[in-house]
Short mmCIF file of N, CA and C in Angstrom, two decimals:
data_model
loop_
_atom_site.label_atom_id
_atom_site.label_comp_id
_atom_site.label_asym_id
_atom_site.label_seq_id
_atom_site.Cartn_x
_atom_site.Cartn_y
_atom_site.Cartn_z
N MET A 1 34.73 31.50 2.51
CA MET A 1 34.21 30.28 3.14
C MET A 1 32.92 29.89 2.46
N GLU A 2 32.91 28.68 2.02
CA GLU A 2 31.79 28.14 1.27
C GLU A 2 30.84 27.37 2.15
N VAL A 3 29.56 27.67 2.13
CA VAL A 3 28.58 26.98 2.93
C VAL A 3 27.79 26.02 2.03
N SER A 4 27.83 24.82 2.38
CA SER A 4 27.00 23.91 1.57
C SER A 4 25.81 23.46 2.34
N ALA A 5 24.69 23.60 1.73
CA ALA A 5 23.43 23.23 2.40
C ALA A 5 23.16 21.76 2.00
N GLU A 6 22.99 21.01 3.09
CA GLU A 6 22.62 19.59 2.81
C GLU A 6 21.13 19.54 2.58
N VAL A 7 20.76 18.91 1.51
CA VAL A 7 19.36 18.70 1.19
C VAL A 7 18.98 17.32 1.55
N SER A 8 18.13 17.16 2.54
CA SER A 8 17.70 15.81 2.88
C SER A 8 16.69 15.37 1.88
N GLU A 9 16.89 14.20 1.39
CA GLU A 9 15.97 13.67 0.37
C GLU A 9 14.74 13.02 1.04
N VAL A 10 13.61 13.43 0.74
CA VAL A 10 12.40 12.80 1.29
C VAL A 10 11.94 11.84 0.27
N PRO A 11 11.74 10.54 0.72
CA PRO A 11 11.32 9.58 -0.26
C PRO A 11 9.96 9.89 -0.80
N GLU A 12 9.79 9.72 -2.11
CA GLU A 12 8.56 10.06 -2.70
C GLU A 12 7.44 8.92 -2.43
N VAL A 13 6.39 9.45 -1.89
CA VAL A 13 5.31 8.48 -1.55
C VAL A 13 4.34 8.42 -2.74
N PRO A 14 4.15 7.23 -3.24
CA PRO A 14 3.25 7.09 -4.41
C PRO A 14 1.76 7.49 -3.95
N GLU A 15 1.03 7.99 -4.89
CA GLU A 15 -0.27 8.35 -4.64
C GLU A 15 -1.12 7.04 -4.51
N ALA A 16 -2.11 7.06 -3.65
CA ALA A 16 -3.00 5.96 -3.46
C ALA A 16 -3.80 5.70 -4.73
N SER A 17 -3.83 4.42 -5.13
CA SER A 17 -4.66 4.10 -6.30
C SER A 17 -5.31 2.73 -6.04
N VAL A 18 -6.61 2.72 -6.00
CA VAL A 18 -7.36 1.46 -5.70
C VAL A 18 -7.09 0.47 -6.84
N LYS A 19 -6.66 0.97 -7.95
CA LYS A 19 -6.31 -0.01 -9.04
C LYS A 19 -4.98 -0.66 -8.90
N ALA A 20 -4.15 -0.21 -7.98
CA ALA A 20 -2.85 -0.88 -7.74
C ALA A 20 -3.10 -2.07 -6.81
N PRO A 21 -2.51 -3.23 -7.07
CA PRO A 21 -2.87 -4.48 -6.39
C PRO A 21 -2.55 -4.41 -4.86
N MET A 22 -1.55 -3.72 -4.40
CA MET A 22 -1.20 -3.73 -3.01
C MET A 22 -1.53 -2.36 -2.31
N CYS A 23 -2.35 -1.58 -2.95
CA CYS A 23 -2.65 -0.33 -2.36
C CYS A 23 -3.58 -0.48 -1.12
N PRO A 24 -3.24 0.11 -0.01
CA PRO A 24 -4.01 -0.02 1.18
C PRO A 24 -5.42 0.57 1.09
N SER A 25 -5.64 1.45 0.13
CA SER A 25 -6.98 2.06 -0.05
C SER A 25 -7.94 1.00 -0.43
N ARG A 26 -7.53 -0.11 -1.04
CA ARG A 26 -8.46 -1.20 -1.34
C ARG A 26 -9.17 -1.78 -0.10
N GLY A 27 -8.39 -1.92 0.96
CA GLY A 27 -9.01 -2.40 2.21
C GLY A 27 -10.03 -1.43 2.78
N VAL A 28 -9.73 -0.14 2.68
CA VAL A 28 -10.69 0.91 3.12
C VAL A 28 -11.90 0.82 2.32
N LEU A 29 -11.74 0.77 0.93
CA LEU A 29 -12.88 0.69 -0.02
C LEU A 29 -13.72 -0.48 0.28
N GLU A 30 -13.10 -1.61 0.61
CA GLU A 30 -13.82 -2.83 0.89
C GLU A 30 -14.69 -2.69 2.17
N HIS A 31 -14.20 -2.00 3.13
CA HIS A 31 -14.94 -1.85 4.40
C HIS A 31 -16.10 -0.91 4.18
N VAL A 32 -15.81 0.18 3.49
CA VAL A 32 -16.88 1.24 3.27
C VAL A 32 -18.01 0.72 2.32
N THR A 33 -17.67 -0.07 1.34
CA THR A 33 -18.59 -0.52 0.37
C THR A 33 -19.13 -1.91 0.58
N SER A 34 -18.78 -2.53 1.72
CA SER A 34 -19.30 -3.90 1.98
C SER A 34 -20.84 -3.75 2.13
N ARG A 35 -21.47 -4.90 2.01
CA ARG A 35 -22.93 -4.94 2.11
C ARG A 35 -23.45 -4.25 3.35
N TRP A 36 -22.88 -4.58 4.50
CA TRP A 36 -23.41 -4.03 5.74
C TRP A 36 -22.72 -2.67 6.05
N GLY A 37 -21.47 -2.49 5.57
CA GLY A 37 -20.79 -1.17 5.78
C GLY A 37 -21.59 -0.01 5.25
N VAL A 38 -22.04 -0.21 3.98
CA VAL A 38 -22.83 0.80 3.31
C VAL A 38 -24.12 1.12 4.11
N LEU A 39 -24.74 0.09 4.52
CA LEU A 39 -26.05 0.27 5.19
C LEU A 39 -25.86 0.87 6.61
N VAL A 40 -24.81 0.51 7.30
CA VAL A 40 -24.55 1.08 8.66
C VAL A 40 -24.20 2.49 8.45
N LEU A 41 -23.35 2.89 7.52
CA LEU A 41 -22.95 4.25 7.29
C LEU A 41 -24.22 5.10 6.86
N ALA A 42 -25.07 4.53 6.05
CA ALA A 42 -26.21 5.19 5.56
C ALA A 42 -27.17 5.49 6.76
N ALA A 43 -27.28 4.56 7.69
CA ALA A 43 -28.18 4.74 8.84
C ALA A 43 -27.63 5.82 9.78
N LEU A 44 -26.31 5.77 9.98
CA LEU A 44 -25.71 6.72 10.94
C LEU A 44 -25.59 8.18 10.38
N VAL A 45 -25.88 8.34 9.09
CA VAL A 45 -25.88 9.63 8.51
C VAL A 45 -27.06 10.44 9.20
N GLU A 46 -28.13 9.71 9.53
CA GLU A 46 -29.30 10.36 10.06
C GLU A 46 -29.10 10.81 11.49
N ARG A 47 -28.55 9.94 12.34
CA ARG A 47 -28.33 10.26 13.74
C ARG A 47 -27.50 9.13 14.41
N SER A 48 -27.24 9.28 15.67
CA SER A 48 -26.51 8.20 16.38
C SER A 48 -27.52 7.15 16.80
N PHE A 49 -27.10 5.95 17.00
CA PHE A 49 -27.98 4.85 17.37
C PHE A 49 -27.35 3.99 18.43
N ARG A 50 -28.24 3.36 19.20
CA ARG A 50 -27.79 2.27 20.15
C ARG A 50 -27.74 1.05 19.25
N PHE A 51 -26.99 0.04 19.73
CA PHE A 51 -26.84 -1.25 18.92
C PHE A 51 -28.14 -1.81 18.50
N SER A 52 -29.01 -2.03 19.42
CA SER A 52 -30.28 -2.65 19.06
C SER A 52 -31.10 -1.83 18.10
N GLU A 53 -31.06 -0.47 18.26
CA GLU A 53 -31.83 0.42 17.32
C GLU A 53 -31.18 0.29 15.95
N LEU A 54 -29.89 0.26 15.87
CA LEU A 54 -29.19 0.18 14.58
C LEU A 54 -29.48 -1.14 13.87
N ARG A 55 -29.57 -2.18 14.65
CA ARG A 55 -29.91 -3.51 14.09
C ARG A 55 -31.29 -3.47 13.48
N ARG A 56 -32.21 -2.83 14.11
CA ARG A 56 -33.58 -2.76 13.55
C ARG A 56 -33.56 -1.91 12.31
N GLU A 57 -32.78 -0.79 12.37
CA GLU A 57 -32.70 0.18 11.25
C GLU A 57 -32.13 -0.53 10.04
N VAL A 58 -31.09 -1.32 10.22
CA VAL A 58 -30.39 -1.99 9.15
C VAL A 58 -31.08 -3.41 9.10
N GLY A 59 -32.19 -3.56 8.47
CA GLY A 59 -32.90 -4.76 8.43
C GLY A 59 -32.17 -5.93 7.81
N GLY A 60 -32.21 -7.09 8.45
CA GLY A 60 -31.66 -8.28 7.95
C GLY A 60 -30.20 -8.59 8.40
N VAL A 61 -29.58 -7.72 9.08
CA VAL A 61 -28.17 -7.94 9.62
C VAL A 61 -28.27 -8.75 10.90
N SER A 62 -27.35 -9.73 11.01
CA SER A 62 -27.38 -10.55 12.26
C SER A 62 -26.59 -9.64 13.28
N GLU A 63 -26.76 -10.05 14.60
CA GLU A 63 -26.12 -9.42 15.68
C GLU A 63 -24.60 -9.50 15.47
N LYS A 64 -24.12 -10.67 15.14
CA LYS A 64 -22.71 -10.90 14.97
C LYS A 64 -22.10 -10.12 13.79
N MET A 65 -22.86 -10.02 12.65
CA MET A 65 -22.34 -9.26 11.51
C MET A 65 -22.34 -7.77 11.85
N LEU A 66 -23.35 -7.28 12.49
CA LEU A 66 -23.45 -5.87 12.88
C LEU A 66 -22.23 -5.54 13.79
N ALA A 67 -21.97 -6.36 14.77
CA ALA A 67 -20.89 -6.09 15.71
C ALA A 67 -19.59 -6.09 14.96
N GLN A 68 -19.35 -7.03 14.05
CA GLN A 68 -18.08 -7.03 13.24
C GLN A 68 -17.98 -5.81 12.40
N THR A 69 -19.08 -5.43 11.73
CA THR A 69 -19.04 -4.25 10.85
C THR A 69 -18.78 -2.97 11.69
N LEU A 70 -19.44 -2.83 12.81
CA LEU A 70 -19.17 -1.62 13.64
C LEU A 70 -17.71 -1.61 14.12
N GLN A 71 -17.18 -2.73 14.49
CA GLN A 71 -15.79 -2.77 15.02
C GLN A 71 -14.84 -2.38 13.88
N THR A 72 -15.13 -2.87 12.69
CA THR A 72 -14.27 -2.60 11.56
C THR A 72 -14.28 -1.07 11.18
N LEU A 73 -15.49 -0.56 11.20
CA LEU A 73 -15.68 0.86 10.86
C LEU A 73 -15.10 1.77 11.95
N GLU A 74 -15.20 1.27 13.21
CA GLU A 74 -14.65 2.03 14.30
C GLU A 74 -13.07 2.02 14.19
N ARG A 75 -12.49 0.87 13.86
CA ARG A 75 -11.07 0.70 13.68
C ARG A 75 -10.52 1.66 12.60
N ASP A 76 -11.29 1.74 11.53
CA ASP A 76 -10.90 2.65 10.39
C ASP A 76 -11.11 4.09 10.61
N GLY A 77 -11.74 4.50 11.78
CA GLY A 77 -11.99 5.86 12.12
C GLY A 77 -13.22 6.49 11.54
N PHE A 78 -14.18 5.62 11.13
CA PHE A 78 -15.44 6.10 10.62
C PHE A 78 -16.51 6.23 11.63
N VAL A 79 -16.47 5.34 12.65
CA VAL A 79 -17.55 5.23 13.65
C VAL A 79 -16.97 5.50 15.04
N LEU A 80 -17.71 6.22 15.81
CA LEU A 80 -17.33 6.45 17.15
C LEU A 80 -18.27 5.67 18.12
N ARG A 81 -17.70 4.88 19.00
CA ARG A 81 -18.37 4.10 19.99
C ARG A 81 -18.26 4.73 21.29
N VAL A 82 -19.40 5.10 21.89
CA VAL A 82 -19.30 5.75 23.24
C VAL A 82 -20.15 4.98 24.21
N ALA A 83 -19.42 4.38 25.21
CA ALA A 83 -20.11 3.63 26.25
C ALA A 83 -20.47 4.58 27.36
N GLN A 84 -21.77 4.59 27.65
CA GLN A 84 -22.25 5.45 28.70
C GLN A 84 -22.12 4.72 30.10
N PRO A 85 -21.65 5.43 31.06
CA PRO A 85 -21.49 4.76 32.42
C PRO A 85 -22.80 4.74 33.20
N VAL A 86 -23.74 4.00 32.71
CA VAL A 86 -25.03 3.86 33.33
C VAL A 86 -25.37 2.38 33.47
N ILE A 87 -26.43 2.14 34.29
CA ILE A 87 -26.87 0.75 34.42
C ILE A 87 -28.35 0.77 34.01
N PRO A 88 -28.76 -0.03 33.12
CA PRO A 88 -27.95 -1.02 32.37
C PRO A 88 -27.01 -0.30 31.35
N PRO A 89 -25.97 -0.98 30.98
CA PRO A 89 -24.96 -0.32 30.06
C PRO A 89 -25.61 0.14 28.80
N ARG A 90 -25.16 1.31 28.35
CA ARG A 90 -25.65 1.92 27.09
C ARG A 90 -24.43 2.29 26.19
N VAL A 91 -24.51 1.85 24.96
CA VAL A 91 -23.42 2.17 24.01
C VAL A 91 -24.10 2.90 22.80
N ASP A 92 -23.57 4.04 22.43
CA ASP A 92 -24.10 4.82 21.31
C ASP A 92 -23.09 4.77 20.24
N TYR A 93 -23.53 4.69 18.98
CA TYR A 93 -22.63 4.71 17.77
C TYR A 93 -23.01 5.92 16.93
N SER A 94 -22.03 6.65 16.51
CA SER A 94 -22.26 7.80 15.65
C SER A 94 -21.05 7.87 14.63
N LEU A 95 -21.12 8.83 13.77
CA LEU A 95 -20.07 8.97 12.74
C LEU A 95 -19.09 10.00 13.25
N THR A 96 -17.86 9.75 12.89
CA THR A 96 -16.76 10.75 13.05
C THR A 96 -16.86 11.72 11.89
N PRO A 97 -16.13 12.75 11.87
CA PRO A 97 -16.12 13.57 10.63
C PRO A 97 -15.65 12.82 9.43
N LEU A 98 -14.67 12.00 9.55
CA LEU A 98 -14.25 11.17 8.41
C LEU A 98 -15.37 10.24 7.98
N GLY A 99 -16.06 9.65 8.99
CA GLY A 99 -17.21 8.75 8.71
C GLY A 99 -18.34 9.45 8.06
N ARG A 100 -18.58 10.68 8.45
CA ARG A 100 -19.64 11.43 7.82
C ARG A 100 -19.39 11.72 6.32
N GLU A 101 -18.11 12.02 6.05
CA GLU A 101 -17.69 12.25 4.66
C GLU A 101 -17.93 11.00 3.83
N ALA A 102 -17.45 9.85 4.44
CA ALA A 102 -17.59 8.60 3.69
C ALA A 102 -19.05 8.25 3.55
N ALA A 103 -19.84 8.43 4.58
CA ALA A 103 -21.25 8.06 4.59
C ALA A 103 -22.04 8.84 3.52
N GLU A 104 -21.72 10.11 3.43
CA GLU A 104 -22.41 10.97 2.43
C GLU A 104 -22.08 10.44 1.02
N GLN A 105 -20.93 9.94 0.77
CA GLN A 105 -20.61 9.43 -0.53
C GLN A 105 -21.36 8.09 -0.82
N VAL A 106 -21.35 7.19 0.18
CA VAL A 106 -22.05 5.88 -0.09
C VAL A 106 -23.55 6.08 -0.05
N TRP A 107 -24.02 7.08 0.69
CA TRP A 107 -25.47 7.40 0.76
C TRP A 107 -25.92 7.86 -0.59
N ALA A 108 -25.14 8.63 -1.27
CA ALA A 108 -25.46 9.15 -2.60
C ALA A 108 -25.56 7.99 -3.57
N LEU A 109 -24.61 7.03 -3.46
CA LEU A 109 -24.66 5.80 -4.30
C LEU A 109 -25.92 4.96 -4.05
N ALA A 110 -26.20 4.83 -2.73
CA ALA A 110 -27.37 4.07 -2.35
C ALA A 110 -28.67 4.64 -2.89
N ARG A 111 -28.77 6.02 -2.81
CA ARG A 111 -29.92 6.65 -3.31
C ARG A 111 -30.02 6.52 -4.89
N TRP A 112 -28.89 6.58 -5.47
CA TRP A 112 -28.88 6.40 -6.93
C TRP A 112 -29.33 5.00 -7.34
N THR A 113 -28.97 3.97 -6.53
CA THR A 113 -29.39 2.55 -6.81
C THR A 113 -30.87 2.45 -6.62
N GLU A 114 -31.45 3.16 -5.61
CA GLU A 114 -32.87 3.18 -5.41
C GLU A 114 -33.62 3.74 -6.64
N ARG A 115 -33.09 4.83 -7.10
CA ARG A 115 -33.75 5.46 -8.27
C ARG A 115 -33.63 4.66 -9.61
N ARG A 116 -32.60 3.85 -9.76
CA ARG A 116 -32.29 3.22 -11.02
C ARG A 116 -32.58 1.71 -10.97
N THR A 117 -33.15 1.18 -9.90
CA THR A 117 -33.39 -0.25 -9.74
C THR A 117 -34.33 -0.78 -10.91
N ASP A 118 -35.36 -0.06 -11.26
CA ASP A 118 -36.25 -0.44 -12.32
C ASP A 118 -35.47 -0.67 -13.66
N GLU A 119 -34.60 0.28 -13.89
CA GLU A 119 -33.81 0.15 -15.17
C GLU A 119 -32.90 -1.08 -15.13
N VAL A 120 -32.26 -1.25 -13.97
CA VAL A 120 -31.35 -2.44 -13.83
C VAL A 120 -32.15 -3.76 -14.01
N GLN A 121 -33.34 -3.82 -13.36
CA GLN A 121 -34.15 -5.02 -13.51
C GLN A 121 -34.60 -5.22 -14.94
N ALA A 122 -34.93 -4.21 -15.62
CA ALA A 122 -35.31 -4.28 -17.08
C ALA A 122 -34.13 -4.81 -17.89
N ALA A 123 -32.95 -4.29 -17.62
CA ALA A 123 -31.80 -4.71 -18.36
C ALA A 123 -31.45 -6.17 -18.07
N ARG A 124 -31.61 -6.64 -16.83
CA ARG A 124 -31.48 -8.06 -16.47
C ARG A 124 -32.42 -8.93 -17.22
N ALA A 125 -33.73 -8.49 -17.25
CA ALA A 125 -34.74 -9.30 -17.93
C ALA A 125 -34.46 -9.40 -19.44
N ALA A 126 -34.00 -8.26 -20.02
CA ALA A 126 -33.62 -8.30 -21.45
C ALA A 126 -32.46 -9.22 -21.67
N TYR A 127 -31.43 -9.13 -20.84
CA TYR A 127 -30.26 -9.94 -20.99
C TYR A 127 -30.61 -11.43 -20.84
N ASP A 128 -31.43 -11.77 -19.79
CA ASP A 128 -31.75 -13.14 -19.51
C ASP A 128 -32.66 -13.68 -20.67
N GLY A 129 -33.59 -12.80 -21.17
CA GLY A 129 -34.53 -13.23 -22.30
C GLY A 129 -33.71 -13.51 -23.59
N ALA A 130 -32.62 -12.81 -23.80
CA ALA A 130 -31.88 -12.96 -25.01
C ALA A 130 -31.06 -14.26 -24.98
N ARG A 131 -30.89 -14.81 -23.78
CA ARG A 131 -30.04 -16.01 -23.59
C ARG A 131 -30.89 -17.28 -23.31
N THR A 132 -32.15 -17.12 -23.32
CA THR A 132 -33.06 -18.26 -23.03
C THR A 132 -33.31 -18.93 -24.41
N PRO A 133 -33.06 -20.28 -24.44
CA PRO A 133 -33.29 -20.95 -25.76
C PRO A 133 -34.71 -21.07 -26.10
#
């Protein structure tokens, strides 16, 4: 008696590549590296914040933009929103483990830009000076 083992074929899933035009990782990258996404993640690396505290911490962000950014980061699994059952209402925002990992990466990039800003400004001035008639 011959036994034949059926091998179920599992479709091969292509690796994520942000260089591929339709890769879903592009959307994630866009959220994490957006102007306000970077700053919100960087702030939340330090501790959890209430909305108004976070708005002060991330200088220059409008209330609407902060709310949209937090909602996007929460949807992506980076931010945890906890509504406290108290009066007046209190909502705290903190990082999930996934969010902490992402925040540490963008925080390193943010710190690097702080350290290298003088060099970038010098390069801009040299570039602009070479093109001025």
